[in-house]
Each structure stands twice: as C-alpha cells, then as structure tokens.
PDB file of C-alpha atoms in Angstrom:
ATOM      1  CA  UNK A  83      13.699 -36.595-111.666  1.00 44.00           C
ATOM      2  CA  UNK A  84      14.905 -40.122-110.727  1.00 45.00           C
ATOM      3  CA  UNK A  85      11.678 -41.625-112.038  1.00 45.00           C
ATOM      4  CA  UNK A  86      12.160 -39.799-115.335  1.00 44.00           C
ATOM      5  CA  UNK A  87      15.749 -40.949-115.765  1.00 46.00           C
ATOM      6  CA  UNK A  88      14.840 -44.503-114.809  1.00 46.00           C
ATOM      7  CA  UNK A  89      12.324 -44.628-117.649  1.00 46.00           C
ATOM      8  CA  UNK A  90      14.651 -43.309-120.329  1.00 50.00           C
ATOM      9  CA  UNK A  91      17.783 -45.284-119.543  1.00 49.00           C
ATOM     10  CA  UNK A  92      17.122 -48.162-121.906  1.00 51.00           C
ATOM     11  CA  UNK A  93      17.068 -45.696-124.805  1.00 52.00           C
ATOM     12  CA  UNK A  94      19.947 -43.460-123.711  1.00 54.00           C
ATOM     13  CA  UNK A  95      22.727 -45.957-123.112  1.00 55.00           C
ATOM     14  CA  UNK A  96      22.802 -47.247-126.703  1.00 57.00           C
ATOM     15  CA  UNK A  97      23.310 -43.647-127.855  1.00 56.00           C
ATOM     16  CA  UNK A  98      26.458 -43.169-125.796  1.00 54.00           C
ATOM     17  CA  UNK A  99      27.895 -46.516-126.896  1.00 56.00           C
ATOM     18  CA  UNK A 100      28.017 -45.160-130.452  1.00 52.00           C
ATOM     19  CA  UNK A 101      29.927 -42.043-129.357  1.00 48.00           C
ATOM     20  CA  UNK A 102      33.166 -43.936-128.794  1.00 45.00           C
ATOM     21  CA  UNK A 103      35.781 -42.922-131.339  1.00 42.00           C
ATOM     22  CA  UNK A 104      39.515 -42.181-131.412  1.00 39.00           C
ATOM     23  CA  UNK A 105      40.556 -38.871-129.900  1.00 41.00           C
ATOM     24  CA  UNK A 106      43.429 -37.130-131.670  1.00 37.00           C
ATOM     25  CA  UNK A 107      44.340 -35.328-128.452  1.00 37.00           C
ATOM     26  CA  UNK A 108      46.103 -38.408-127.125  1.00 39.00           C
ATOM     27  CA  UNK A 109      48.318 -38.772-130.193  1.00 39.00           C
ATOM     28  CA  UNK A 110      51.346 -36.674-131.044  1.00 39.00           C
ATOM     29  CA  UNK A 111      50.534 -37.112-134.717  1.00 40.00           C
ATOM     30  CA  UNK A 112      47.235 -37.127-136.502  1.00 42.00           C
ATOM     31  CA  UNK A 113      45.622 -40.513-137.050  1.00 43.00           C
ATOM     32  CA  UNK A 114      45.849 -41.879-140.563  1.00 41.00           C
ATOM     33  CA  UNK A 115      44.366 -45.285-139.776  1.00 44.00           C
ATOM     34  CA  UNK A 116      41.649 -46.260-137.304  1.00 48.00           C
ATOM     35  CA  UNK A 117      41.516 -50.021-136.666  1.00 55.00           C
ATOM     36  CA  UNK A 118      38.883 -50.016-133.926  1.00 76.00           C
ATOM     37  CA  UNK A 119      36.065 -47.856-135.281  1.00 88.00           C
ATOM     38  CA  UNK A 120      33.632 -50.740-135.715  1.00 92.00           C
ATOM     39  CA  UNK A 121      32.654 -53.752-133.733  1.00 94.00           C
ATOM     40  CA  UNK A 122      30.265 -56.588-132.985  1.00 96.00           C
ATOM     41  CA  UNK A 123      29.012 -57.488-129.520  1.00 96.00           C
ATOM     42  CA  UNK A 124      26.620 -60.150-128.247  1.00 97.00           C
ATOM     43  CA  UNK A 125      25.177 -60.042-124.726  1.00 97.00           C
ATOM     44  CA  UNK A 126      22.676 -62.127-122.791  1.00 98.00           C
ATOM     45  CA  UNK A 127      20.935 -60.953-119.599  1.00 97.00           C
ATOM     46  CA  UNK A 128      19.011 -63.431-117.426  1.00 98.00           C
ATOM     47  CA  UNK A 129      16.810 -62.577-114.425  1.00 98.00           C
ATOM     48  CA  UNK A 130      15.030 -65.385-112.503  1.00 98.00           C
ATOM     49  CA  UNK A 131      12.106 -63.712-110.700  1.00 97.00           C
ATOM     50  CA  UNK A 132      10.209 -65.450-107.904  1.00 96.00           C
ATOM     51  CA  UNK A 133       6.461 -64.877-108.300  1.00 94.00           C
ATOM     52  CA  UNK A 134       4.315 -66.519-105.626  1.00 88.00           C
ATOM     53  CA  UNK A 135       5.427 -70.170-105.571  1.00 89.00           C
ATOM     54  CA  UNK A 136       7.028 -70.278-109.014  1.00 94.00           C
ATOM     55  CA  UNK A 137       9.931 -68.688-110.883  1.00 97.00           C
ATOM     56  CA  UNK A 138       9.491 -66.504-113.949  1.00 97.00           C
ATOM     57  CA  UNK A 139      12.628 -66.117-116.065  1.00 98.00           C
ATOM     58  CA  UNK A 140      13.307 -62.987-118.106  1.00 98.00           C
ATOM     59  CA  UNK A 141      15.964 -63.392-120.797  1.00 98.00           C
ATOM     60  CA  UNK A 142      17.263 -60.478-122.870  1.00 97.00           C
ATOM     61  CA  UNK A 143      19.602 -61.269-125.772  1.00 98.00           C
ATOM     62  CA  UNK A 144      21.271 -58.195-127.294  1.00 97.00           C
ATOM     63  CA  UNK A 145      23.350 -58.008-130.474  1.00 97.00           C
ATOM     64  CA  UNK A 146      25.113 -54.816-131.639  1.00 95.00           C
ATOM     65  CA  UNK A 147      26.926 -54.117-134.888  1.00 96.00           C
ATOM     66  CA  UNK A 148      28.721 -50.789-135.398  1.00 94.00           C
ATOM     67  CA  UNK A 149      30.021 -49.950-138.889  1.00 95.00           C
ATOM     68  CA  UNK A 150      32.028 -46.842-139.878  1.00 95.00           C
ATOM     69  CA  UNK A 151      30.806 -45.522-143.226  1.00 95.00           C
ATOM     70  CA  UNK A 152      33.126 -42.496-143.502  1.00 95.00           C
ATOM     71  CA  UNK A 153      36.260 -41.349-141.705  1.00 93.00           C
ATOM     72  CA  UNK A 154      38.866 -38.642-142.164  1.00 93.00           C
ATOM     73  CA  UNK A 155      41.600 -38.238-139.549  1.00 90.00           C
ATOM     74  CA  UNK A 156      44.062 -36.388-141.761  1.00 90.00           C
ATOM     75  CA  UNK A 157      43.624 -33.066-139.904  1.00 92.00           C
ATOM     76  CA  UNK A 158      42.867 -31.941-136.363  1.00 92.00           C
ATOM     77  CA  UNK A 159      39.216 -31.549-137.428  1.00 95.00           C
ATOM     78  CA  UNK A 160      38.642 -35.287-137.814  1.00 94.00           C
ATOM     79  CA  UNK A 161      35.290 -36.634-139.012  1.00 95.00           C
ATOM     80  CA  UNK A 162      33.632 -39.972-138.341  1.00 95.00           C
ATOM     81  CA  UNK A 163      30.225 -41.177-139.564  1.00 96.00           C
ATOM     82  CA  UNK A 164      29.053 -44.460-138.145  1.00 95.00           C
ATOM     83  CA  UNK A 165      25.903 -46.573-138.329  1.00 96.00           C
ATOM     84  CA  UNK A 166      24.909 -50.160-137.591  1.00 95.00           C
ATOM     85  CA  UNK A 167      22.066 -52.174-136.158  1.00 96.00           C
ATOM     86  CA  UNK A 168      21.000 -53.355-132.703  1.00 96.00           C
ATOM     87  CA  UNK A 169      18.710 -56.245-131.868  1.00 97.00           C
ATOM     88  CA  UNK A 170      17.205 -56.653-128.423  1.00 97.00           C
ATOM     89  CA  UNK A 171      14.790 -59.347-127.315  1.00 97.00           C
ATOM     90  CA  UNK A 172      12.703 -60.084-124.244  1.00 98.00           C
ATOM     91  CA  UNK A 173      11.663 -63.691-123.629  1.00 98.00           C
ATOM     92  CA  UNK A 174       9.427 -64.587-120.701  1.00 98.00           C
ATOM     93  CA  UNK A 175       9.352 -68.126-119.340  1.00 97.00           C
ATOM     94  CA  UNK A 176       6.626 -69.370-116.988  1.00 95.00           C
ATOM     95  CA  UNK A 177       4.587 -66.151-117.255  1.00 94.00           C
ATOM     96  CA  UNK A 178       0.835 -66.525-117.933  1.00 88.00           C
ATOM     97  CA  UNK A 179      -0.823 -63.112-117.458  1.00 93.00           C
ATOM     98  CA  UNK A 180       0.622 -60.999-120.280  1.00 94.00           C
ATOM     99  CA  UNK A 181      -0.501 -63.340-123.053  1.00 88.00           C
ATOM    100  CA  UNK A 182       2.724 -63.191-125.068  1.00 93.00           C
ATOM    101  CA  UNK A 183       6.202 -64.443-124.196  1.00 95.00           C
ATOM    102  CA  UNK A 184       8.469 -63.187-127.002  1.00 97.00           C
ATOM    103  CA  UNK A 185       9.243 -59.547-127.833  1.00 97.00           C
ATOM    104  CA  UNK A 186      11.774 -58.103-130.266  1.00 97.00           C
ATOM    105  CA  UNK A 187      13.194 -54.687-131.108  1.00 96.00           C
ATOM    106  CA  UNK A 188      15.438 -53.442-133.904  1.00 96.00           C
ATOM    107  CA  UNK A 189      17.329 -50.146-133.666  1.00 96.00           C
ATOM    108  CA  UNK A 190      19.112 -48.265-136.441  1.00 96.00           C
ATOM    109  CA  UNK A 191      21.691 -45.782-135.069  1.00 95.00           C
ATOM    110  CA  UNK A 192      23.542 -42.941-136.770  1.00 96.00           C
ATOM    111  CA  UNK A 193      26.533 -41.060-135.395  1.00 95.00           C
ATOM    112  CA  UNK A 194      28.345 -38.010-136.776  1.00 96.00           C
ATOM    113  CA  UNK A 195      31.446 -37.137-134.763  1.00 95.00           C
ATOM    114  CA  UNK A 196      33.461 -33.974-135.496  1.00 97.00           C
ATOM    115  CA  UNK A 197      36.594 -32.787-133.679  1.00 95.00           C
ATOM    116  CA  UNK A 198      36.482 -29.075-133.004  1.00 97.00           C
ATOM    117  CA  UNK A 199      40.065 -29.157-131.723  1.00 95.00           C
ATOM    118  CA  UNK A 200      42.516 -31.580-130.154  1.00 92.00           C
ATOM    119  CA  UNK A 201      40.556 -31.437-126.897  1.00 95.00           C
ATOM    120  CA  UNK A 202      36.946 -30.823-127.979  1.00 96.00           C
ATOM    121  CA  UNK A 203      34.485 -32.855-130.032  1.00 96.00           C
ATOM    122  CA  UNK A 204      30.830 -32.561-130.977  1.00 97.00           C
ATOM    123  CA  UNK A 205      28.657 -35.549-131.833  1.00 96.00           C
ATOM    124  CA  UNK A 206      25.198 -35.790-133.362  1.00 96.00           C
ATOM    125  CA  UNK A 207      23.436 -39.048-132.568  1.00 94.00           C
ATOM    126  CA  UNK A 208      20.102 -40.506-133.636  1.00 95.00           C
ATOM    127  CA  UNK A 209      18.303 -43.801-133.086  1.00 95.00           C
ATOM    128  CA  UNK A 210      15.069 -45.161-134.528  1.00 96.00           C
ATOM    129  CA  UNK A 211      13.621 -48.236-132.797  1.00 96.00           C
ATOM    130  CA  UNK A 212      10.767 -50.574-133.613  1.00 95.00           C
ATOM    131  CA  UNK A 213       9.831 -52.829-130.678  1.00 95.00           C
ATOM    132  CA  UNK A 214       6.890 -55.231-130.673  1.00 95.00           C
ATOM    133  CA  UNK A 215       5.677 -58.805-130.330  1.00 94.00           C
ATOM    134  CA  UNK A 216       5.394 -58.576-134.139  1.00 92.00           C
ATOM    135  CA  UNK A 217       1.981 -60.245-134.144  1.00 90.00           C
ATOM    136  CA  UNK A 218       0.809 -57.295-136.220  1.00 88.00           C
ATOM    137  CA  UNK A 219       2.365 -54.819-138.647  1.00 86.00           C
ATOM    138  CA  UNK A 220       4.504 -51.881-137.483  1.00 86.00           C
ATOM    139  CA  UNK A 221       2.803 -48.485-137.731  1.00 85.00           C
ATOM    140  CA  UNK A 222       4.386 -45.026-137.813  1.00 85.00           C
ATOM    141  CA  UNK A 223       3.406 -44.405-134.183  1.00 84.00           C
ATOM    142  CA  UNK A 224       5.297 -47.541-133.154  1.00 88.00           C
ATOM    143  CA  UNK A 225       8.674 -46.050-134.121  1.00 94.00           C
ATOM    144  CA  UNK A 226      10.502 -44.707-131.063  1.00 94.00           C
ATOM    145  CA  UNK A 227      12.959 -41.896-131.796  1.00 93.00           C
ATOM    146  CA  UNK A 228      15.954 -40.638-129.857  1.00 94.00           C
ATOM    147  CA  UNK A 229      18.112 -37.660-130.879  1.00 95.00           C
ATOM    148  CA  UNK A 230      21.148 -36.337-129.074  1.00 94.00           C
ATOM    149  CA  UNK A 231      23.946 -33.769-129.240  1.00 96.00           C
ATOM    150  CA  UNK A 232      27.090 -34.411-127.225  1.00 96.00           C
ATOM    151  CA  UNK A 233      29.961 -32.058-126.429  1.00 97.00           C
ATOM    152  CA  UNK A 234      33.089 -33.917-125.380  1.00 96.00           C
ATOM    153  CA  UNK A 235      36.202 -32.574-123.661  1.00 97.00           C
ATOM    154  CA  UNK A 236      39.610 -34.055-122.874  1.00 95.00           C
ATOM    155  CA  UNK A 237      40.898 -32.325-119.762  1.00 94.00           C
ATOM    156  CA  UNK A 238      44.074 -34.434-119.602  1.00 94.00           C
ATOM    157  CA  UNK A 239      45.493 -37.746-120.771  1.00 92.00           C
ATOM    158  CA  UNK A 240      43.745 -39.473-117.870  1.00 95.00           C
ATOM    159  CA  UNK A 241      40.414 -37.646-117.756  1.00 97.00           C
ATOM    160  CA  UNK A 242      37.769 -36.915-120.385  1.00 96.00           C
ATOM    161  CA  UNK A 243      34.157 -35.914-119.979  1.00 96.00           C
ATOM    162  CA  UNK A 244      31.122 -34.811-121.924  1.00 95.00           C
ATOM    163  CA  UNK A 245      27.466 -33.764-121.795  1.00 95.00           C
ATOM    164  CA  UNK A 246      24.731 -35.137-124.060  1.00 94.00           C
ATOM    165  CA  UNK A 247      21.417 -33.355-124.524  1.00 94.00           C
ATOM    166  CA  UNK A 248      18.875 -36.009-125.467  1.00 92.00           C
ATOM    167  CA  UNK A 249      15.336 -35.811-126.841  1.00 93.00           C
ATOM    168  CA  UNK A 250      13.325 -39.032-126.995  1.00 90.00           C
ATOM    169  CA  UNK A 251       9.831 -40.051-128.015  1.00 92.00           C
ATOM    170  CA  UNK A 252       8.515 -43.407-126.872  1.00 92.00           C
ATOM    171  CA  UNK A 253       5.243 -45.036-125.841  1.00 92.00           C
ATOM    172  CA  UNK A 254       5.141 -43.179-122.515  1.00 88.00           C
ATOM    173  CA  UNK A 255       5.646 -39.664-123.913  1.00 88.00           C
ATOM    174  CA  UNK A 256       8.246 -37.163-125.106  1.00 88.00           C
ATOM    175  CA  UNK A 257      11.193 -36.050-122.970  1.00 85.00           C
ATOM    176  CA  UNK A 258      14.309 -33.869-122.932  1.00 89.00           C
ATOM    177  CA  UNK A 259      17.253 -34.641-120.651  1.00 85.00           C
ATOM    178  CA  UNK A 260      20.932 -33.668-120.186  1.00 90.00           C
ATOM    179  CA  UNK A 261      23.328 -36.555-119.465  1.00 90.00           C
ATOM    180  CA  UNK A 262      26.902 -35.952-118.228  1.00 94.00           C
ATOM    181  CA  UNK A 263      29.528 -38.684-118.668  1.00 94.00           C
ATOM    182  CA  UNK A 264      33.201 -39.100-117.820  1.00 95.00           C
ATOM    183  CA  UNK A 265      36.103 -41.543-118.094  1.00 96.00           C
ATOM    184  CA  UNK A 266      38.804 -41.216-115.417  1.00 97.00           C
ATOM    185  CA  UNK A 267      41.984 -43.288-115.335  1.00 96.00           C
ATOM    186  CA  UNK A 268      42.830 -42.828-111.659  1.00 97.00           C
ATOM    187  CA  UNK A 269      46.183 -44.606-111.921  1.00 96.00           C
ATOM    188  CA  UNK A 270      47.723 -47.615-113.666  1.00 94.00           C
ATOM    189  CA  UNK A 271      45.362 -50.018-111.876  1.00 96.00           C
ATOM    190  CA  UNK A 272      42.097 -48.138-111.275  1.00 98.00           C
ATOM    191  CA  UNK A 273      39.550 -46.707-113.708  1.00 97.00           C
ATOM    192  CA  UNK A 274      36.174 -45.029-113.108  1.00 97.00           C
ATOM    193  CA  UNK A 275      33.601 -44.473-115.853  1.00 96.00           C
ATOM    194  CA  UNK A 276      30.063 -43.165-115.579  1.00 94.00           C
ATOM    195  CA  UNK A 277      27.050 -41.902-117.503  1.00 91.00           C
ATOM    196  CA  UNK A 278      25.309 -40.005-114.718  1.00 85.00           C
ATOM    197  CA  UNK A 279      23.031 -41.025-113.220  1.00 79.00           C
ATOM    198  CA  UNK A 280      22.384 -44.007-115.470  1.00 85.00           C
ATOM    199  CA  UNK A 281      25.422 -46.166-114.809  1.00 91.00           C
ATOM    200  CA  UNK A 282      28.869 -46.205-113.188  1.00 95.00           C
ATOM    201  CA  UNK A 283      31.707 -48.728-113.062  1.00 96.00           C
ATOM    202  CA  UNK A 284      34.834 -48.794-110.901  1.00 98.00           C
ATOM    203  CA  UNK A 285      37.380 -51.342-112.133  1.00 98.00           C
ATOM    204  CA  UNK A 286      40.762 -52.546-110.908  1.00 98.00           C
ATOM    205  CA  UNK A 287      43.204 -54.107-113.337  1.00 97.00           C
ATOM    206  CA  UNK A 288      44.319 -57.554-112.159  1.00 97.00           C
ATOM    207  CA  UNK A 289      46.678 -58.144-115.083  1.00 96.00           C
ATOM    208  CA  UNK A 290      47.217 -56.970-118.655  1.00 93.00           C
ATOM    209  CA  UNK A 291      44.181 -58.976-119.755  1.00 96.00           C
ATOM    210  CA  UNK A 292      41.853 -59.012-116.723  1.00 97.00           C
ATOM    211  CA  UNK A 293      39.991 -56.533-114.544  1.00 98.00           C
ATOM    212  CA  UNK A 294      37.479 -56.791-111.716  1.00 98.00           C
ATOM    213  CA  UNK A 295      35.128 -54.132-110.422  1.00 98.00           C
ATOM    214  CA  UNK A 296      31.795 -52.907-109.201  1.00 98.00           C
ATOM    215  CA  UNK A 297      29.016 -51.630-111.439  1.00 97.00           C
ATOM    216  CA  UNK A 298      25.616 -50.020-110.906  1.00 96.00           C
ATOM    217  CA  UNK A 299      23.161 -49.149-113.616  1.00 91.00           C
ATOM    218  CA  UNK A 300      19.665 -48.665-114.937  1.00 90.00           C
ATOM    219  CA  UNK A 301      18.283 -50.514-117.915  1.00 90.00           C
ATOM    220  CA  UNK A 302      14.958 -50.836-119.681  1.00 89.00           C
ATOM    221  CA  UNK A 303      13.048 -51.561-122.863  1.00 94.00           C
ATOM    222  CA  UNK A 304       9.577 -51.064-124.398  1.00 94.00           C
ATOM    223  CA  UNK A 305       7.563 -53.198-126.812  1.00 96.00           C
ATOM    224  CA  UNK A 306       4.124 -52.998-128.375  1.00 95.00           C
ATOM    225  CA  UNK A 307       1.738 -55.729-127.183  1.00 94.00           C
ATOM    226  CA  UNK A 308      -0.726 -56.684-129.935  1.00 90.00           C
ATOM    227  CA  UNK A 309      -2.277 -59.878-128.558  1.00 82.00           C
ATOM    228  CA  UNK A 310      -4.911 -58.111-126.442  1.00 78.00           C
ATOM    229  CA  UNK A 311      -8.313 -56.607-127.218  1.00 82.00           C
ATOM    230  CA  UNK A 312      -6.913 -53.112-126.663  1.00 87.00           C
ATOM    231  CA  UNK A 313      -3.424 -52.101-127.908  1.00 86.00           C
ATOM    232  CA  UNK A 314      -0.931 -51.969-125.054  1.00 94.00           C
ATOM    233  CA  UNK A 315       2.804 -51.681-124.495  1.00 95.00           C
ATOM    234  CA  UNK A 316       5.036 -53.628-122.176  1.00 95.00           C
ATOM    235  CA  UNK A 317       7.696 -51.777-120.191  1.00 95.00           C
ATOM    236  CA  UNK A 318      10.635 -53.441-118.426  1.00 96.00           C
ATOM    237  CA  UNK A 319      12.762 -51.419-115.984  1.00 93.00           C
ATOM    238  CA  UNK A 320      15.730 -52.724-114.015  1.00 95.00           C
ATOM    239  CA  UNK A 321      17.975 -50.970-111.493  1.00 94.00           C
ATOM    240  CA  UNK A 322      20.849 -53.223-110.426  1.00 96.00           C
ATOM    241  CA  UNK A 323      24.329 -53.442-108.904  1.00 97.00           C
ATOM    242  CA  UNK A 324      26.920 -56.184-109.019  1.00 98.00           C
ATOM    243  CA  UNK A 325      30.412 -57.454-109.709  1.00 98.00           C
ATOM    244  CA  UNK A 326      31.965 -56.905-113.133  1.00 97.00           C
ATOM    245  CA  UNK A 327      34.702 -59.061-114.658  1.00 98.00           C
ATOM    246  CA  UNK A 328      36.484 -58.248-117.940  1.00 96.00           C
ATOM    247  CA  UNK A 329      38.800 -60.535-119.876  1.00 97.00           C
ATOM    248  CA  UNK A 330      40.694 -59.441-122.976  1.00 96.00           C
ATOM    249  CA  UNK A 331      41.063 -62.589-125.060  1.00 91.00           C
ATOM    250  CA  UNK A 332      43.224 -60.973-127.738  1.00 89.00           C
ATOM    251  CA  UNK A 333      43.828 -57.522-129.200  1.00 87.00           C
ATOM    252  CA  UNK A 334      40.305 -57.450-130.640  1.00 93.00           C
ATOM    253  CA  UNK A 335      38.290 -59.950-128.567  1.00 96.00           C
ATOM    254  CA  UNK A 336      36.858 -59.195-125.133  1.00 97.00           C
ATOM    255  CA  UNK A 337      34.666 -61.107-122.692  1.00 97.00           C
ATOM    256  CA  UNK A 338      32.630 -59.494-119.887  1.00 97.00           C
ATOM    257  CA  UNK A 339      30.464 -60.922-117.115  1.00 97.00           C
ATOM    258  CA  UNK A 340      28.250 -59.301-114.465  1.00 97.00           C
ATOM    259  CA  UNK A 341      26.636 -60.990-111.469  1.00 98.00           C
ATOM    260  CA  UNK A 342      24.406 -58.841-109.296  1.00 98.00           C
ATOM    261  CA  UNK A 343      20.984 -58.117-107.875  1.00 98.00           C
ATOM    262  CA  UNK A 344      18.240 -55.677-108.757  1.00 97.00           C
ATOM    263  CA  UNK A 345      17.054 -53.205-106.150  1.00 95.00           C
ATOM    264  CA  UNK A 346      14.244 -51.871-108.337  1.00 94.00           C
ATOM    265  CA  UNK A 347      12.641 -54.015-111.028  1.00 96.00           C
ATOM    266  CA  UNK A 348       9.322 -53.620-112.818  1.00 95.00           C
ATOM    267  CA  UNK A 349       7.735 -55.537-115.674  1.00 97.00           C
ATOM    268  CA  UNK A 350       4.420 -53.837-116.510  1.00 96.00           C
ATOM    269  CA  UNK A 351       1.861 -53.460-119.278  1.00 96.00           C
ATOM    270  CA  UNK A 352      -0.010 -50.230-120.043  1.00 96.00           C
ATOM    271  CA  UNK A 353      -2.744 -49.096-122.398  1.00 95.00           C
ATOM    272  CA  UNK A 354      -1.463 -46.872-125.194  1.00 92.00           C
ATOM    273  CA  UNK A 355      -3.153 -43.834-123.653  1.00 91.00           C
ATOM    274  CA  UNK A 356      -0.968 -44.116-120.528  1.00 92.00           C
ATOM    275  CA  UNK A 357       1.401 -41.275-121.389  1.00 87.00           C
ATOM    276  CA  UNK A 358       2.674 -38.255-119.510  1.00 79.00           C
ATOM    277  CA  UNK A 359       3.010 -34.697-120.894  1.00 74.00           C
ATOM    278  CA  UNK A 360       6.373 -33.235-121.880  1.00 71.00           C
ATOM    279  CA  UNK A 361       6.660 -31.303-118.624  1.00 64.00           C
ATOM    280  CA  UNK A 362       5.182 -34.103-116.481  1.00 59.00           C
ATOM    281  CA  UNK A 363       8.130 -36.442-116.017  1.00 57.00           C
ATOM    282  CA  UNK A 364       7.427 -36.538-112.262  1.00 63.00           C
ATOM    283  CA  UNK A 365       4.172 -38.357-113.004  1.00 69.00           C
ATOM    284  CA  UNK A 366       5.668 -41.382-114.739  1.00 72.00           C
ATOM    285  CA  UNK A 367       4.863 -43.721-111.891  1.00 78.00           C
ATOM    286  CA  UNK A 368       1.289 -42.398-111.850  1.00 82.00           C
ATOM    287  CA  UNK A 369       0.558 -44.425-114.978  1.00 90.00           C
ATOM    288  CA  UNK A 370      -2.005 -47.144-114.316  1.00 93.00           C
ATOM    289  CA  UNK A 371      -0.594 -50.576-115.123  1.00 95.00           C
ATOM    290  CA  UNK A 372      -2.771 -53.434-116.293  1.00 96.00           C
ATOM    291  CA  UNK A 373      -0.290 -56.105-115.178  1.00 96.00           C
ATOM    292  CA  UNK A 374       2.616 -55.392-112.840  1.00 96.00           C
ATOM    293  CA  UNK A 375       5.500 -57.500-111.519  1.00 97.00           C
ATOM    294  CA  UNK A 376       7.666 -55.613-109.010  1.00 96.00           C
ATOM    295  CA  UNK A 377       9.756 -58.379-107.471  1.00 97.00           C
ATOM    296  CA  UNK A 378      13.534 -58.004-107.300  1.00 97.00           C
ATOM    297  CA  UNK A 379      15.874 -60.798-108.374  1.00 98.00           C
ATOM    298  CA  UNK A 380      19.418 -61.843-109.097  1.00 98.00           C
ATOM    299  CA  UNK A 381      20.667 -60.755-112.507  1.00 98.00           C
ATOM    300  CA  UNK A 382      23.365 -62.381-114.616  1.00 98.00           C
ATOM    301  CA  UNK A 383      24.959 -60.967-117.747  1.00 97.00           C
ATOM    302  CA  UNK A 384      27.573 -62.341-120.089  1.00 97.00           C
ATOM    303  CA  UNK A 385      28.877 -60.962-123.351  1.00 97.00           C
ATOM    304  CA  UNK A 386      31.614 -61.142-125.949  1.00 97.00           C
ATOM    305  CA  UNK A 387      32.741 -58.410-128.357  1.00 96.00           C
ATOM    306  CA  UNK A 388      35.002 -58.106-131.368  1.00 96.00           C
ATOM    307  CA  UNK A 389      36.446 -54.809-132.641  1.00 93.00           C
ATOM    308  CA  UNK A 390      37.483 -54.059-136.202  1.00 91.00           C
TER     309      UNK A 390
END
C-alpha cells in the first residue's frame, strides 16, 4: 500500500489544495463576501543529488493560480465553483543519461464545493494534466486524469476533517484510493494538519506573523520522454522531512520555506508498457526502469503566495 500511495502523491496533493474554501460553520452569520477564495502561489524546489563524483541538480518550479468562477454564500447551502491553472517544471543540471534536461506540465483543475449543512460539505474535484518534454505533440493518451469526491466535516471550532475518494489515470496505470485529511488547532500556539499518509505538518506560532514547525511529505511528477527511439516516461518520487518556516508579510501575502532531507528519492525512466493493473498496486516497484537514480539528498523549498 505504501508503494501505491508514494506513486500517486504528486497527483493527489494538488486536488486537496483546491478544496480550501470558507466554512459557514465558523461564522454566526452567513457569508455575503469571500475575499480569500482565489490566490496565486509560486514555489521552487531544489535538490542537489550526488551521483558518483559529481552533483546533479533537480529544480522544480511550480506556479498555481486559483480563480473562483461562481459563489453563493447567501444560505447555509453555500456553493463555490473554482478553477485555475498549475504549471510544474523539472530541470536537470549535469545529468547525461536521460537525454533531455527540461520537462514541463500544465494542469487544469475544477472544484465544485457544496455545503450540506453548517458542519458538512461535499466537494467534486477534477484535474487534467499534460506533462512532457514537449519535443513532440501531445496525444490523447498523454493526458493524465484525476477525479475525486471529498466529504468534509467540522467537529468543532478547532477540529475539521474529511475523506477524499480519488481515481487517477497516469502513465503507470489506473488507481483508486481513499485519502483522509484533518486540520487541528491544538491551542493558541500549536496546529497540526495532515493528508494521510501523504503529508503532515506540526507548527508552533512564534508571533502573529511567524510560525516554525516540522513537516514530512511525499511528492512526485510524471512526464513523457520523446527524445528516445522508444516512447518512455520519466517518473520523479521524493519522500522527505524537514523544518518549515512561515512568514505572513501582510493580510494577503505569505512566505514559506522548507529545509530538509529525502529518505526515499527516485528519478527513473520507463517504457510506456511499464504499467500495473488496477488491482496490482503492490507491484509498482516491479516496473523495470531503463535509467534509475536512487540517491537521497538535501531538499530546499521556498515559496510566496498572494490571496484574493
């Protein structure tokens, strides 16, 4: 099961990021305005990997834009429809085996959030992703789909949780997985959030604008590799832990930084026929890689976001 989850994480986390929306349960009156439904965030992830006597650098720039297209918070049964665009890149420096050093992906998300009551919500989420070196045209089979349904619950003012049932189709196969998540404000200074078992963060508030904590998580991405005789795909997987620092620059601006180390990291290429059946998620690591880097490394991440 861990192997299965590790593969899917790069596609699941963007889904849950689009589920964030105001909850009328924490307001005495219904919302009539919603200032923070959209946002823009830019992140850069750098991993210097030692390979033999040299260092290969993996850089992953990520840009997210979330845009609300419809909202109605006039009743307890509030409605929010949101879309946007996500760009993610993978740039390899000082790598000579794969044959290509620049990969790009574009994701179009769609979220429909409906409040069943003051304490219950249901969300329908979908993502379509095209990831490639873009040395050739995108075909229908290159589109990677992810669909999800999330039920969310607010148990109290300090604790909310949910479960997302996710179906995804990518280069390695088709999968179905339940993902629980929660957000727990332990007290005025401590907060614990998690999307199990993909990521978890424990943060302590240092001041009104700063917090420091620990974070663990899984991340990954897939891209079509066209610059070979036989079509292949490249698959990056990272499992890391580190220190997390948040700084609120103003009411809408926020800066975040992570410094950590991977304890499972793989950059591999596979032929397109290296897939597993729907019920064979335990065989993911049985795929035969053409090129494989499995060295761990330090990982550094910095990002800034703006909400509107």
